[in-house]
Short mmCIF file of C-alpha atoms in Angstrom, two decimals:
data_model
loop_
_atom_site.label_atom_id
_atom_site.label_comp_id
_atom_site.label_asym_id
_atom_site.label_seq_id
_atom_site.Cartn_x
_atom_site.Cartn_y
_atom_site.Cartn_z
CA UNK P 11 0.00 0.00 0.00
CA UNK P 12 2.79 2.40 0.97
CA UNK P 13 4.93 1.69 -2.09
CA UNK P 14 1.90 1.92 -4.36
CA UNK P 15 0.93 5.34 -3.00
CA UNK P 16 4.53 6.50 -3.13
CA UNK P 17 4.81 5.29 -6.72
CA UNK P 18 1.77 7.35 -7.71
CA UNK P 19 3.16 10.41 -5.94
CA UNK P 20 6.61 10.22 -7.54
CA UNK P 21 5.18 9.51 -10.98
CA UNK P 22 3.75 13.01 -11.04
CA UNK P 23 7.05 14.73 -10.26
CA UNK P 24 8.59 14.82 -13.75
CA UNK P 25 5.49 16.31 -15.40
CA UNK P 26 4.72 18.73 -12.57
CA UNK P 27 8.29 19.81 -11.87
CA UNK P 28 9.82 20.24 -15.29
CA UNK P 29 13.15 18.43 -15.54
CA UNK P 30 12.50 16.72 -12.24
CA UNK P 31 13.01 17.32 -8.55
CA UNK P 32 16.78 16.99 -8.82
CA UNK P 33 17.04 19.75 -11.41
CA UNK P 34 14.78 22.00 -9.36
CA UNK P 35 16.83 21.56 -6.24
CA UNK P 36 20.02 22.34 -8.13
CA UNK P 37 18.72 25.39 -9.96
CA UNK P 38 19.67 28.87 -8.80
CA UNK P 39 16.05 29.96 -8.96
CA UNK P 40 15.04 27.25 -6.50
CA UNK P 41 17.86 28.23 -4.15
CA UNK P 42 16.73 31.85 -4.21
CA UNK P 43 13.11 30.84 -3.63
CA UNK P 44 14.12 28.65 -0.71
CA UNK P 45 16.08 31.47 0.91
CA UNK P 46 13.27 33.97 0.31
CA UNK P 47 10.77 31.64 1.97
CA UNK P 48 13.04 31.33 5.00
CA UNK P 49 13.22 35.12 5.27
CA UNK P 50 9.45 35.42 5.06
CA UNK P 51 8.82 32.87 7.80
CA UNK P 52 11.73 33.83 10.06
CA UNK P 53 10.37 36.77 12.07
CA UNK P 54 12.98 38.43 14.32
CA UNK P 55 12.31 37.82 17.99
CA UNK P 56 12.51 40.66 20.46
CA UNK P 57 13.08 38.32 23.38
CA UNK P 58 15.95 35.93 23.95
CA UNK P 59 15.10 32.27 23.64
CA UNK P 60 15.05 30.10 26.70
CA UNK P 61 18.45 28.36 26.78
CA UNK P 62 16.73 25.14 27.88
CA UNK P 63 14.68 24.99 24.67
CA UNK P 64 15.46 22.14 22.33
CA UNK P 65 15.88 23.03 18.70
CA UNK P 66 13.46 21.07 16.51
CA UNK P 67 13.81 22.85 13.18
CA UNK P 68 16.91 22.59 11.03
CA UNK P 69 18.03 19.50 12.96
CA UNK P 70 18.74 16.12 11.40
CA UNK P 71 16.29 13.28 11.94
CA UNK P 72 19.04 11.23 13.54
CA UNK P 73 19.70 13.99 16.08
CA UNK P 74 16.01 14.31 16.90
CA UNK P 75 15.89 10.57 17.48
CA UNK P 76 18.97 10.73 19.70
CA UNK P 77 17.33 13.43 21.83
CA UNK P 78 14.12 11.43 22.18
CA UNK P 79 12.08 13.93 20.18
CA UNK P 80 10.26 11.28 18.17
CA UNK P 81 6.80 9.78 18.43
CA UNK P 82 5.92 6.55 16.64
CA UNK P 83 9.08 6.83 14.57
CA UNK P 84 8.57 10.40 13.32
CA UNK P 85 9.50 13.80 14.80
CA UNK P 86 7.07 14.81 17.53
CA UNK P 87 6.29 18.12 15.84
CA UNK P 88 5.41 16.34 12.59
CA UNK P 89 3.24 13.84 14.43
CA UNK P 90 1.31 16.59 16.23
CA UNK P 91 0.76 18.66 13.08
CA UNK P 92 -0.27 15.74 10.88
CA UNK P 93 -2.66 14.31 13.47
CA UNK P 94 -4.29 17.73 13.81
CA UNK P 95 -4.54 18.21 10.05
CA UNK P 96 -5.97 14.72 9.63
CA UNK P 97 -8.78 15.54 12.04
CA UNK P 98 -9.45 19.13 11.01
CA UNK P 99 -7.85 19.95 7.68
CA UNK P 100 -8.55 17.26 5.08
CA UNK P 101 -11.45 19.17 3.54
CA UNK P 102 -9.88 22.63 3.87
CA UNK P 103 -9.85 24.24 0.43
CA UNK P 104 -6.35 25.24 -0.60
CA UNK P 105 -4.70 23.07 2.06
CA UNK P 106 -0.89 23.52 1.77
CA UNK P 107 -1.32 26.17 -0.93
CA UNK P 108 -2.79 28.93 1.24
CA UNK P 109 -0.08 30.09 3.65
CA UNK P 110 -0.76 30.71 7.31
CA UNK P 111 -0.16 34.04 9.03
CA UNK P 112 3.61 34.51 9.42
CA UNK P 113 3.41 35.62 13.05
CA UNK P 114 1.09 32.76 14.00
CA UNK P 115 3.39 30.24 12.31
CA UNK P 116 6.42 31.64 14.12
CA UNK P 117 4.58 31.60 17.45
CA UNK P 118 3.70 27.94 16.92
CA UNK P 119 7.31 27.16 16.13
CA UNK P 120 8.45 28.84 19.35
CA UNK P 121 5.89 26.92 21.38
CA UNK P 122 7.03 23.58 19.99
CA UNK P 123 10.69 24.38 20.59
CA UNK P 124 10.04 25.67 24.11
CA UNK P 125 8.62 22.30 25.08
CA UNK P 126 5.30 23.91 26.02
CA UNK P 127 2.04 22.08 25.45
CA UNK P 128 0.77 23.15 22.03
CA UNK P 129 -3.01 23.21 21.77
CA UNK P 130 -3.55 23.16 18.01
CA UNK P 131 -7.27 22.57 18.37
CA UNK P 132 -7.65 25.70 20.49
CA UNK P 133 -5.74 27.69 17.88
CA UNK P 134 -7.99 26.33 15.15
CA UNK P 135 -5.71 27.54 12.35
CA UNK P 136 -5.35 24.83 9.70
CA UNK P 137 -3.32 27.03 7.35
CA UNK P 138 -0.78 27.87 10.08
CA UNK P 139 -0.36 24.19 10.98
CA UNK P 140 0.09 23.25 7.32
CA UNK P 141 2.64 26.03 6.82
CA UNK P 142 4.62 24.92 9.87
CA UNK P 143 4.74 21.35 8.56
CA UNK P 144 6.14 22.56 5.23
CA UNK P 145 8.65 24.73 7.09
CA UNK P 146 9.88 21.78 9.14
CA UNK P 147 10.42 19.68 6.02
CA UNK P 148 12.06 22.56 4.17
CA UNK P 149 14.59 23.08 6.97
CA UNK P 150 15.64 19.45 7.32
CA UNK P 151 19.42 19.43 6.68
CA UNK P 152 19.23 16.36 4.44
CA UNK P 153 15.63 16.57 3.30
CA UNK P 154 13.20 13.66 3.49
CA UNK P 155 15.07 11.96 0.63
CA UNK P 156 18.84 12.16 1.30
CA UNK P 157 20.71 13.91 -1.50
CA UNK P 158 22.86 10.85 -2.21
CA UNK P 159 19.76 9.04 -3.49
CA UNK P 160 18.32 11.89 -5.57
CA UNK P 161 19.79 10.81 -8.93
CA UNK P 162 18.53 7.25 -8.56
CA UNK P 163 14.99 8.32 -7.65
CA UNK P 164 14.83 10.70 -10.59
CA UNK P 165 16.39 8.24 -13.03
CA UNK P 166 13.86 5.60 -12.03
CA UNK P 167 11.05 7.69 -13.46
CA UNK P 168 12.99 8.90 -16.47
CA UNK P 169 13.39 5.30 -17.61
CA UNK P 170 9.68 5.00 -18.41
CA UNK P 171 6.54 3.98 -16.61
CA UNK P 172 6.12 0.25 -16.38
CA UNK P 173 5.03 -2.38 -13.89
CA UNK P 174 8.63 -2.90 -12.82
CA UNK P 175 8.86 0.67 -11.53
CA UNK P 176 6.92 0.00 -8.36
CA UNK P 177 9.12 -2.98 -7.54
CA UNK P 178 12.26 -0.91 -8.21
CA UNK P 179 10.91 1.90 -6.07
CA UNK P 180 10.26 -0.53 -3.23
CA UNK P 181 13.87 -1.68 -3.39
CA UNK P 182 15.15 1.88 -3.49
CA UNK P 183 13.24 3.13 -0.47
CA UNK P 184 14.63 0.22 1.54
CA UNK P 185 18.00 1.95 1.23
CA UNK P 186 16.75 5.01 3.11
CA UNK P 187 18.00 5.45 6.68
CA UNK P 188 15.37 4.21 9.13
CA UNK P 189 14.43 7.71 10.32
CA UNK P 190 13.95 8.94 6.74
CA UNK P 191 12.02 5.84 5.74
CA UNK P 192 9.59 6.20 8.66
CA UNK P 193 9.01 9.89 7.93
CA UNK P 194 8.50 9.31 4.21
CA UNK P 195 6.05 6.48 4.86
CA UNK P 196 4.10 8.52 7.41
CA UNK P 197 3.88 11.56 5.14
CA UNK P 198 2.83 9.55 2.08
CA UNK P 199 0.10 7.82 4.04
CA UNK P 200 -1.14 11.23 5.18
CA UNK P 201 -0.94 12.78 1.70
CA UNK P 202 -2.91 9.84 0.32
CA UNK P 203 -5.72 10.80 2.71
CA UNK P 204 -5.45 14.43 1.59
CA UNK P 205 -5.71 13.41 -2.07
CA UNK P 206 -8.85 11.38 -1.38
CA UNK P 207 -10.59 14.64 -0.42
CA UNK P 208 -9.39 16.53 -3.49
CA UNK P 209 -12.91 17.54 -4.50
CA UNK P 210 -13.15 19.58 -1.31
CA UNK P 211 -9.55 20.68 -0.73
CA UNK P 212 -8.55 21.01 -4.43
CA UNK P 213 -5.32 19.12 -3.71
CA UNK P 214 -5.06 16.09 -5.96
CA UNK P 215 -1.89 14.01 -6.32
CA UNK P 216 -0.49 16.35 -8.98
CA UNK P 217 -0.95 19.43 -6.80
CA UNK P 218 0.51 17.70 -3.76
CA UNK P 219 3.56 16.64 -5.78
CA UNK P 220 4.06 20.24 -6.87
CA UNK P 221 3.98 21.46 -3.26
CA UNK P 222 5.90 18.66 -1.55
CA UNK P 223 8.35 17.64 -4.29
CA UNK P 224 10.82 20.45 -3.48
CA UNK P 225 10.43 19.69 0.24
CA UNK P 226 11.18 15.99 -0.22
CA UNK P 227 14.14 16.62 -2.55
CA UNK P 228 16.39 19.38 -1.25
#
C-alpha cells in the first residue's frame, strides 16, 4: 500500500516539476526561492530564547531521534501537526497552498521548541499548521530523501513507466536510513488521505507533488 501510494506520488514529479526534482533543487532559482521563503517565515524575535529549549527545526532526523524527540518513529512536531490536520484539515480548500499568518506560524514554532504544550485545536488555524509542517520539512538538513539518493529516484522515473517501476521503487526506499524511511512512509500515508478529499480541498496528487516535491528533494 505504501509503495503503491509513493509510486503514484513520484510519478507526477517529472510532469509537474519540469526536468525533475533533482534539477529543481540544483537550480539557482530554486535556491533563491528557498532562501526567500526562509526570510518570510523567520520573524525576528525581540526576546531571547530560553536556553533550555530544544531546537526542533533545522536539525537532522538522527539527532532528533537521539534526543528522544520522536513519536511513533517520526518527529514529535510532525506527528502533532499531521494528526491535527488529519482531524481538522482534510477538507480545507487550498490546504498547503494557502499560507498561514507569518506571526502565528512563528509563534507555533516557538511553542514547539520551548517544550510547552501546544493546543492546536484551540488555535484552530489549519493554514498555520500546514505552513509549519512545510517549514519543518524545508529546513531538514538532508531533506526527506537524502541527496545521495536523488539521482537514482529521478532516473527511475525517467526510464519510463512500467510495472517494474513500483518494484524498483520498493527496493530503493529500503536503502533510506530508518528515520527517513519512517518519515517518508508517514507523510505519504497522510498525503494519500489528503488526495482522497481533493474535490473539497482542491489538492489532488499532482498538486501535492508540486507542493511537496521540493520539500522531499532538497
